[in-house]
Amino acid sequence: MHIMEGFLPWYWCVFWYVLSIPVVIYGVMKIKKIVEEVPESKSLLAVSGAFMFVISSLKLPSVTGSCSHPTGNGLGAVLFGPAVAAVLATIVLVFQAILLAHGGITTLGANVFSMGIVGPAVAYLIYKMFLKTSISSTIAIFFAAFFANLLTYVVTAFQLALAFPQPTFTSALTLFLGIFAITQIPLAIAEGLLTVVIWNGLTSLKPKLLEKLKVFKTKTVEEDNTVNS
């Protein structure tokens, strides 16, 4: 997903920055509000960012100018909302660009938009949609993480096709999506399963904290634990 430094034309770099910055600013405001209302959520916020950093640092070569890897953006989005996940993704992507040469500063806006905005938004919507049914939160978090990963790469393919529409935008998009799919679908499944493991640990150890964050009601946790047992 990390589009490398200097790969996009300057005007597309500016365009994605313009779209991403307002969301990140709003996310910072949301973090401040959450920390004030639920001070004990600080450690969980740090864990969400660390989870995103670690698994999104594991990359595989993919489309020229980019790579495939887990994203880790679904967990933070479900716990704190997509705007907060955008802030976490921005911090992660800056450190990865500087320390690991994953992505870049010029392409930061594009990478934040895909991994920090669209992916988390999809995860949040899917989780909330599943939670309104009788489906357990464990299944909901799996699909949230799964689709957050896939949609991150759909957006990246879209960004690359916009920048390099050769011979046409449609053919370029089809090519990028096809190449990404080979590595990304199994990675998305693996990420979904790993997120479930972490999720089950959180629901067992911190149900009251998750309730305060309005992730779900304690009754939901008790029902899930009954099903899992």
PDB file of C-alpha atoms in Angstrom:
ATOM      1  CA  MET A   1       0.000   0.000   0.000  1.00  0.00           C
ATOM      2  CA  HIS A   2       2.798   2.440   0.803  1.00  0.00           C
ATOM      3  CA  ILE A   3       3.214   4.491  -2.367  1.00  0.00           C
ATOM      4  CA  MET A   4       6.906   5.297  -2.391  1.00  0.00           C
ATOM      5  CA  GLU A   5       8.558   8.690  -2.101  1.00  0.00           C
ATOM      6  CA  GLY A   6       8.467  10.783  -5.267  1.00  0.00           C
ATOM      7  CA  PHE A   7       6.358   8.294  -7.212  1.00  0.00           C
ATOM      8  CA  LEU A   8       3.237  10.436  -7.643  1.00  0.00           C
ATOM      9  CA  PRO A   9       3.157  13.670  -9.664  1.00  0.00           C
ATOM     10  CA  TRP A  10       3.289  16.737  -7.409  1.00  0.00           C
ATOM     11  CA  TYR A  11      -0.291  17.827  -8.115  1.00  0.00           C
ATOM     12  CA  TRP A  12      -1.674  14.460  -6.972  1.00  0.00           C
ATOM     13  CA  CYS A  13       0.458  14.694  -3.827  1.00  0.00           C
ATOM     14  CA  VAL A  14      -1.110  18.071  -3.069  1.00  0.00           C
ATOM     15  CA  PHE A  15      -4.599  16.789  -3.881  1.00  0.00           C
ATOM     16  CA  TRP A  16      -4.412  13.878  -1.420  1.00  0.00           C
ATOM     17  CA  TYR A  17      -2.882  16.103   1.257  1.00  0.00           C
ATOM     18  CA  VAL A  18      -5.788  18.526   0.911  1.00  0.00           C
ATOM     19  CA  LEU A  19      -8.301  15.701   1.355  1.00  0.00           C
ATOM     20  CA  SER A  20      -6.499  14.076   4.280  1.00  0.00           C
ATOM     21  CA  ILE A  21      -5.480  17.031   6.473  1.00  0.00           C
ATOM     22  CA  PRO A  22      -9.007  18.062   7.610  1.00  0.00           C
ATOM     23  CA  VAL A  23      -9.791  14.492   8.697  1.00  0.00           C
ATOM     24  CA  VAL A  24      -6.553  14.218  10.660  1.00  0.00           C
ATOM     25  CA  ILE A  25      -7.191  17.560  12.380  1.00  0.00           C
ATOM     26  CA  TYR A  26     -10.685  16.396  13.341  1.00  0.00           C
ATOM     27  CA  GLY A  27      -9.167  13.141  14.593  1.00  0.00           C
ATOM     28  CA  VAL A  28      -6.799  15.027  16.893  1.00  0.00           C
ATOM     29  CA  MET A  29      -9.792  16.839  18.367  1.00  0.00           C
ATOM     30  CA  LYS A  30     -11.576  13.510  18.856  1.00  0.00           C
ATOM     31  CA  ILE A  31      -8.564  12.032  20.644  1.00  0.00           C
ATOM     32  CA  LYS A  32      -8.448  14.969  23.016  1.00  0.00           C
ATOM     33  CA  LYS A  33     -12.143  14.525  23.809  1.00  0.00           C
ATOM     34  CA  ILE A  34     -11.862  10.769  24.311  1.00  0.00           C
ATOM     35  CA  VAL A  35      -8.846  11.078  26.608  1.00  0.00           C
ATOM     36  CA  GLU A  36     -10.622  13.713  28.691  1.00  0.00           C
ATOM     37  CA  GLU A  37     -13.793  11.635  29.027  1.00  0.00           C
ATOM     38  CA  VAL A  38     -12.122   8.208  29.381  1.00  0.00           C
ATOM     39  CA  PRO A  39      -8.538   8.731  30.690  1.00  0.00           C
ATOM     40  CA  GLU A  40      -7.962   4.992  31.023  1.00  0.00           C
ATOM     41  CA  SER A  41      -8.266   4.648  27.250  1.00  0.00           C
ATOM     42  CA  LYS A  42      -4.752   6.058  26.712  1.00  0.00           C
ATOM     43  CA  SER A  43      -3.076   2.662  26.901  1.00  0.00           C
ATOM     44  CA  LEU A  44      -5.593   1.142  24.481  1.00  0.00           C
ATOM     45  CA  LEU A  45      -5.004   4.025  22.100  1.00  0.00           C
ATOM     46  CA  ALA A  46      -1.266   3.323  22.237  1.00  0.00           C
ATOM     47  CA  VAL A  47      -1.841  -0.400  21.657  1.00  0.00           C
ATOM     48  CA  SER A  48      -3.991   0.352  18.601  1.00  0.00           C
ATOM     49  CA  GLY A  49      -1.236   2.521  17.125  1.00  0.00           C
ATOM     50  CA  ALA A  50       1.464  -0.038  17.930  1.00  0.00           C
ATOM     51  CA  PHE A  51      -0.598  -2.809  16.340  1.00  0.00           C
ATOM     52  CA  MET A  52      -0.990  -0.757  13.180  1.00  0.00           C
ATOM     53  CA  PHE A  53       2.729   0.085  13.086  1.00  0.00           C
ATOM     54  CA  VAL A  54       3.994  -3.460  13.587  1.00  0.00           C
ATOM     55  CA  ILE A  55       1.833  -5.388  11.152  1.00  0.00           C
ATOM     56  CA  SER A  56       1.834  -2.692   8.449  1.00  0.00           C
ATOM     57  CA  SER A  57       5.646  -2.776   8.525  1.00  0.00           C
ATOM     58  CA  LEU A  58       5.572  -6.340   7.167  1.00  0.00           C
ATOM     59  CA  LYS A  59       5.563  -5.792   3.427  1.00  0.00           C
ATOM     60  CA  LEU A  60       5.633  -7.876   0.260  1.00  0.00           C
ATOM     61  CA  PRO A  61       6.589  -6.563  -3.213  1.00  0.00           C
ATOM     62  CA  SER A  62       3.508  -5.854  -5.307  1.00  0.00           C
ATOM     63  CA  VAL A  63       2.648  -3.192  -7.886  1.00  0.00           C
ATOM     64  CA  THR A  64       5.588  -1.079  -9.074  1.00  0.00           C
ATOM     65  CA  GLY A  65       5.832   1.910  -6.771  1.00  0.00           C
ATOM     66  CA  SER A  66       3.884   0.212  -3.997  1.00  0.00           C
ATOM     67  CA  CYS A  67       3.758  -2.939  -1.854  1.00  0.00           C
ATOM     68  CA  SER A  68       1.338  -5.294  -0.125  1.00  0.00           C
ATOM     69  CA  HIS A  69       1.057  -5.754   3.623  1.00  0.00           C
ATOM     70  CA  PRO A  70      -1.446  -5.977   6.474  1.00  0.00           C
ATOM     71  CA  THR A  71      -2.779  -2.581   7.522  1.00  0.00           C
ATOM     72  CA  GLY A  72      -3.953  -2.911  11.130  1.00  0.00           C
ATOM     73  CA  ASN A  73      -6.396  -0.051  10.632  1.00  0.00           C
ATOM     74  CA  GLY A  74      -9.594  -1.931  11.448  1.00  0.00           C
ATOM     75  CA  LEU A  75      -8.986  -2.383  15.169  1.00  0.00           C
ATOM     76  CA  GLY A  76      -8.362   1.283  15.978  1.00  0.00           C
ATOM     77  CA  ALA A  77     -11.297   2.355  13.812  1.00  0.00           C
ATOM     78  CA  VAL A  78     -13.728   0.099  15.655  1.00  0.00           C
ATOM     79  CA  LEU A  79     -12.395   1.087  19.093  1.00  0.00           C
ATOM     80  CA  PHE A  80     -12.115   4.853  18.608  1.00  0.00           C
ATOM     81  CA  GLY A  81     -13.730   5.765  15.290  1.00  0.00           C
ATOM     82  CA  PRO A  82     -12.294   6.376  11.799  1.00  0.00           C
ATOM     83  CA  ALA A  83     -11.067   9.928  12.494  1.00  0.00           C
ATOM     84  CA  VAL A  84      -8.877   8.745  15.377  1.00  0.00           C
ATOM     85  CA  ALA A  85      -7.595   5.909  13.191  1.00  0.00           C
ATOM     86  CA  ALA A  86      -6.571   8.551  10.640  1.00  0.00           C
ATOM     87  CA  VAL A  87      -4.348  10.199  13.261  1.00  0.00           C
ATOM     88  CA  LEU A  88      -2.827   6.846  14.257  1.00  0.00           C
ATOM     89  CA  ALA A  89      -2.183   6.016  10.606  1.00  0.00           C
ATOM     90  CA  THR A  90      -0.530   9.390  10.017  1.00  0.00           C
ATOM     91  CA  ILE A  91       1.860   8.856  12.931  1.00  0.00           C
ATOM     92  CA  VAL A  92       2.596   5.308  11.781  1.00  0.00           C
ATOM     93  CA  LEU A  93       3.200   6.330   8.168  1.00  0.00           C
ATOM     94  CA  VAL A  94       5.506   9.212   9.128  1.00  0.00           C
ATOM     95  CA  PHE A  95       7.683   6.927  11.249  1.00  0.00           C
ATOM     96  CA  GLN A  96       7.687   4.224   8.577  1.00  0.00           C
ATOM     97  CA  ALA A  97       8.676   6.731   5.890  1.00  0.00           C
ATOM     98  CA  ILE A  98      11.531   8.129   7.979  1.00  0.00           C
ATOM     99  CA  LEU A  99      12.805   4.991   9.698  1.00  0.00           C
ATOM    100  CA  LEU A 100      11.930   2.157   7.305  1.00  0.00           C
ATOM    101  CA  ALA A 101      11.725   3.884   3.909  1.00  0.00           C
ATOM    102  CA  HIS A 102       8.144   2.612   3.546  1.00  0.00           C
ATOM    103  CA  GLY A 103       6.148   5.192   1.645  1.00  0.00           C
ATOM    104  CA  GLY A 104       7.316   8.787   1.753  1.00  0.00           C
ATOM    105  CA  ILE A 105       6.599  12.315   2.875  1.00  0.00           C
ATOM    106  CA  THR A 106       5.474  13.590  -0.521  1.00  0.00           C
ATOM    107  CA  THR A 107       3.068  10.652  -0.833  1.00  0.00           C
ATOM    108  CA  LEU A 108       1.977  10.790   2.808  1.00  0.00           C
ATOM    109  CA  GLY A 109      -1.371  12.400   1.977  1.00  0.00           C
ATOM    110  CA  ALA A 110      -2.214   9.622  -0.484  1.00  0.00           C
ATOM    111  CA  ASN A 111      -1.166   6.870   1.924  1.00  0.00           C
ATOM    112  CA  VAL A 112      -3.087   8.430   4.814  1.00  0.00           C
ATOM    113  CA  PHE A 113      -6.190   8.718   2.648  1.00  0.00           C
ATOM    114  CA  SER A 114      -6.154   5.020   1.760  1.00  0.00           C
ATOM    115  CA  MET A 115      -4.907   3.447   5.004  1.00  0.00           C
ATOM    116  CA  GLY A 116      -6.010   6.091   7.489  1.00  0.00           C
ATOM    117  CA  ILE A 117      -9.331   7.333   6.138  1.00  0.00           C
ATOM    118  CA  VAL A 118     -11.111   5.019   3.696  1.00  0.00           C
ATOM    119  CA  GLY A 119      -9.989   1.735   5.279  1.00  0.00           C
ATOM    120  CA  PRO A 120     -10.976   2.758   8.829  1.00  0.00           C
ATOM    121  CA  ALA A 121     -14.272   4.273   7.637  1.00  0.00           C
ATOM    122  CA  VAL A 122     -15.181   0.985   5.969  1.00  0.00           C
ATOM    123  CA  ALA A 123     -14.199  -0.980   9.098  1.00  0.00           C
ATOM    124  CA  TYR A 124     -16.296   1.254  11.337  1.00  0.00           C
ATOM    125  CA  LEU A 125     -19.382   1.081   9.111  1.00  0.00           C
ATOM    126  CA  ILE A 126     -19.185  -2.686   8.683  1.00  0.00           C
ATOM    127  CA  TYR A 127     -18.728  -3.268  12.412  1.00  0.00           C
ATOM    128  CA  LYS A 128     -21.690  -1.051  13.304  1.00  0.00           C
ATOM    129  CA  MET A 129     -23.813  -2.691  10.628  1.00  0.00           C
ATOM    130  CA  PHE A 130     -23.029  -6.205  11.908  1.00  0.00           C
ATOM    131  CA  LEU A 131     -23.600  -5.145  15.510  1.00  0.00           C
ATOM    132  CA  LYS A 132     -27.194  -4.203  14.712  1.00  0.00           C
ATOM    133  CA  THR A 133     -27.856  -7.850  13.857  1.00  0.00           C
ATOM    134  CA  SER A 134     -27.604 -10.967  16.026  1.00  0.00           C
ATOM    135  CA  ILE A 135     -24.092 -11.653  14.706  1.00  0.00           C
ATOM    136  CA  SER A 136     -21.394 -11.742  17.398  1.00  0.00           C
ATOM    137  CA  SER A 137     -18.848  -8.941  17.718  1.00  0.00           C
ATOM    138  CA  THR A 138     -16.086 -11.473  16.980  1.00  0.00           C
ATOM    139  CA  ILE A 139     -17.424 -12.074  13.489  1.00  0.00           C
ATOM    140  CA  ALA A 140     -18.069  -8.354  13.099  1.00  0.00           C
ATOM    141  CA  ILE A 141     -14.468  -7.440  13.920  1.00  0.00           C
ATOM    142  CA  PHE A 142     -13.160 -10.077  11.502  1.00  0.00           C
ATOM    143  CA  PHE A 143     -15.064  -8.623   8.577  1.00  0.00           C
ATOM    144  CA  ALA A 144     -14.273  -5.073   9.682  1.00  0.00           C
ATOM    145  CA  ALA A 145     -10.532  -5.813   9.584  1.00  0.00           C
ATOM    146  CA  PHE A 146     -10.844  -7.868   6.385  1.00  0.00           C
ATOM    147  CA  PHE A 147     -12.662  -5.205   4.383  1.00  0.00           C
ATOM    148  CA  ALA A 148     -10.606  -2.347   5.850  1.00  0.00           C
ATOM    149  CA  ASN A 149      -7.536  -4.058   4.439  1.00  0.00           C
ATOM    150  CA  LEU A 150      -9.060  -4.730   1.028  1.00  0.00           C
ATOM    151  CA  LEU A 151     -10.563  -1.265   0.609  1.00  0.00           C
ATOM    152  CA  THR A 152      -7.223   0.304   1.516  1.00  0.00           C
ATOM    153  CA  TYR A 153      -5.744  -1.408  -1.513  1.00  0.00           C
ATOM    154  CA  VAL A 154      -8.694  -0.636  -3.769  1.00  0.00           C
ATOM    155  CA  VAL A 155      -8.127   3.048  -3.026  1.00  0.00           C
ATOM    156  CA  THR A 156      -4.372   2.702  -3.604  1.00  0.00           C
ATOM    157  CA  ALA A 157      -5.049   1.083  -6.978  1.00  0.00           C
ATOM    158  CA  PHE A 158      -7.464   3.929  -7.742  1.00  0.00           C
ATOM    159  CA  GLN A 159      -4.806   6.509  -6.790  1.00  0.00           C
ATOM    160  CA  LEU A 160      -2.177   4.864  -8.984  1.00  0.00           C
ATOM    161  CA  ALA A 161      -4.597   4.579 -11.907  1.00  0.00           C
ATOM    162  CA  LEU A 162      -5.481   8.267 -11.611  1.00  0.00           C
ATOM    163  CA  ALA A 163      -1.807   9.211 -11.641  1.00  0.00           C
ATOM    164  CA  PHE A 164      -0.850   6.816 -14.442  1.00  0.00           C
ATOM    165  CA  PRO A 165      -3.952   6.203 -16.634  1.00  0.00           C
ATOM    166  CA  GLN A 166      -2.122   4.294 -19.349  1.00  0.00           C
ATOM    167  CA  PRO A 167      -3.413   3.426 -21.821  1.00  0.00           C
ATOM    168  CA  THR A 168      -6.689   4.328 -20.112  1.00  0.00           C
ATOM    169  CA  PHE A 169      -7.796   4.833 -16.507  1.00  0.00           C
ATOM    170  CA  THR A 170     -10.029   1.737 -16.605  1.00  0.00           C
ATOM    171  CA  SER A 171      -7.330  -0.560 -17.957  1.00  0.00           C
ATOM    172  CA  ALA A 172      -4.781   0.792 -15.482  1.00  0.00           C
ATOM    173  CA  LEU A 173      -7.201   0.336 -12.564  1.00  0.00           C
ATOM    174  CA  THR A 174      -8.011  -3.220 -13.647  1.00  0.00           C
ATOM    175  CA  LEU A 175      -4.305  -4.026 -13.867  1.00  0.00           C
ATOM    176  CA  PHE A 176      -3.460  -2.592 -10.443  1.00  0.00           C
ATOM    177  CA  LEU A 177      -6.439  -4.279  -8.767  1.00  0.00           C
ATOM    178  CA  GLY A 178      -5.586  -7.612 -10.362  1.00  0.00           C
ATOM    179  CA  ILE A 179      -1.969  -7.552  -9.209  1.00  0.00           C
ATOM    180  CA  PHE A 180      -2.872  -6.428  -5.695  1.00  0.00           C
ATOM    181  CA  ALA A 181      -5.523  -9.150  -5.340  1.00  0.00           C
ATOM    182  CA  ILE A 182      -2.949 -11.949  -5.618  1.00  0.00           C
ATOM    183  CA  THR A 183      -1.258 -10.996  -2.353  1.00  0.00           C
ATOM    184  CA  GLN A 184      -3.895  -8.906  -0.636  1.00  0.00           C
ATOM    185  CA  ILE A 185      -6.820 -11.295  -0.300  1.00  0.00           C
ATOM    186  CA  PRO A 186      -4.877 -13.894   1.746  1.00  0.00           C
ATOM    187  CA  LEU A 187      -3.248 -11.090   3.747  1.00  0.00           C
ATOM    188  CA  ALA A 188      -6.668  -9.610   4.523  1.00  0.00           C
ATOM    189  CA  ILE A 189      -7.904 -12.983   5.773  1.00  0.00           C
ATOM    190  CA  ALA A 190      -4.818 -13.394   7.965  1.00  0.00           C
ATOM    191  CA  GLU A 191      -5.209  -9.872   9.339  1.00  0.00           C
ATOM    192  CA  GLY A 192      -8.852 -10.516  10.129  1.00  0.00           C
ATOM    193  CA  LEU A 193      -7.968 -13.634  12.120  1.00  0.00           C
ATOM    194  CA  LEU A 194      -5.157 -11.880  14.007  1.00  0.00           C
ATOM    195  CA  THR A 195      -7.472  -9.000  14.850  1.00  0.00           C
ATOM    196  CA  VAL A 196     -10.001 -11.477  16.222  1.00  0.00           C
ATOM    197  CA  VAL A 197      -7.365 -12.910  18.589  1.00  0.00           C
ATOM    198  CA  ILE A 198      -6.584  -9.444  19.952  1.00  0.00           C
ATOM    199  CA  TRP A 199     -10.275  -8.569  20.072  1.00  0.00           C
ATOM    200  CA  ASN A 200     -11.144 -11.634  22.136  1.00  0.00           C
ATOM    201  CA  GLY A 201      -8.412 -10.704  24.588  1.00  0.00           C
ATOM    202  CA  LEU A 202      -9.764  -7.177  24.926  1.00  0.00           C
ATOM    203  CA  THR A 203     -13.348  -8.272  25.401  1.00  0.00           C
ATOM    204  CA  SER A 204     -12.271 -10.694  28.117  1.00  0.00           C
ATOM    205  CA  LEU A 205      -9.927  -8.336  29.976  1.00  0.00           C
ATOM    206  CA  LYS A 206     -11.376  -4.870  29.350  1.00  0.00           C
ATOM    207  CA  PRO A 207     -15.153  -5.171  28.781  1.00  0.00           C
ATOM    208  CA  LYS A 208     -15.974  -2.159  30.973  1.00  0.00           C
ATOM    209  CA  LEU A 209     -13.495   0.045  29.120  1.00  0.00           C
ATOM    210  CA  LEU A 210     -14.942  -0.995  25.771  1.00  0.00           C
ATOM    211  CA  GLU A 211     -18.398  -0.190  27.082  1.00  0.00           C
ATOM    212  CA  LYS A 212     -17.239   3.284  28.126  1.00  0.00           C
ATOM    213  CA  LEU A 213     -15.874   3.793  24.618  1.00  0.00           C
ATOM    214  CA  LYS A 214     -19.322   2.798  23.307  1.00  0.00           C
ATOM    215  CA  VAL A 215     -17.882  -0.036  21.278  1.00  0.00           C
ATOM    216  CA  PHE A 216     -20.684  -2.244  22.593  1.00  0.00           C
ATOM    217  CA  LYS A 217     -22.699  -2.966  25.686  1.00  0.00           C
ATOM    218  CA  THR A 218     -21.496  -5.378  28.365  1.00  0.00           C
ATOM    219  CA  LYS A 219     -24.425  -7.666  27.483  1.00  0.00           C
ATOM    220  CA  THR A 220     -22.911  -8.121  24.031  1.00  0.00           C
ATOM    221  CA  VAL A 221     -19.631  -9.292  25.564  1.00  0.00           C
ATOM    222  CA  GLU A 222     -21.383 -11.763  27.802  1.00  0.00           C
ATOM    223  CA  GLU A 223     -23.321 -13.180  24.843  1.00  0.00           C
ATOM    224  CA  ASP A 224     -20.119 -13.490  22.773  1.00  0.00           C
ATOM    225  CA  ASN A 225     -18.301 -15.255  25.586  1.00  0.00           C
ATOM    226  CA  THR A 226     -21.185 -17.692  25.917  1.00  0.00           C
ATOM    227  CA  VAL A 227     -21.052 -18.466  22.192  1.00  0.00           C
ATOM    228  CA  ASN A 228     -17.242 -18.825  22.224  1.00  0.00           C
ATOM    229  CA  SER A 229     -17.347 -21.167  25.229  1.00  0.00           C
TER     230      SER A 229
END
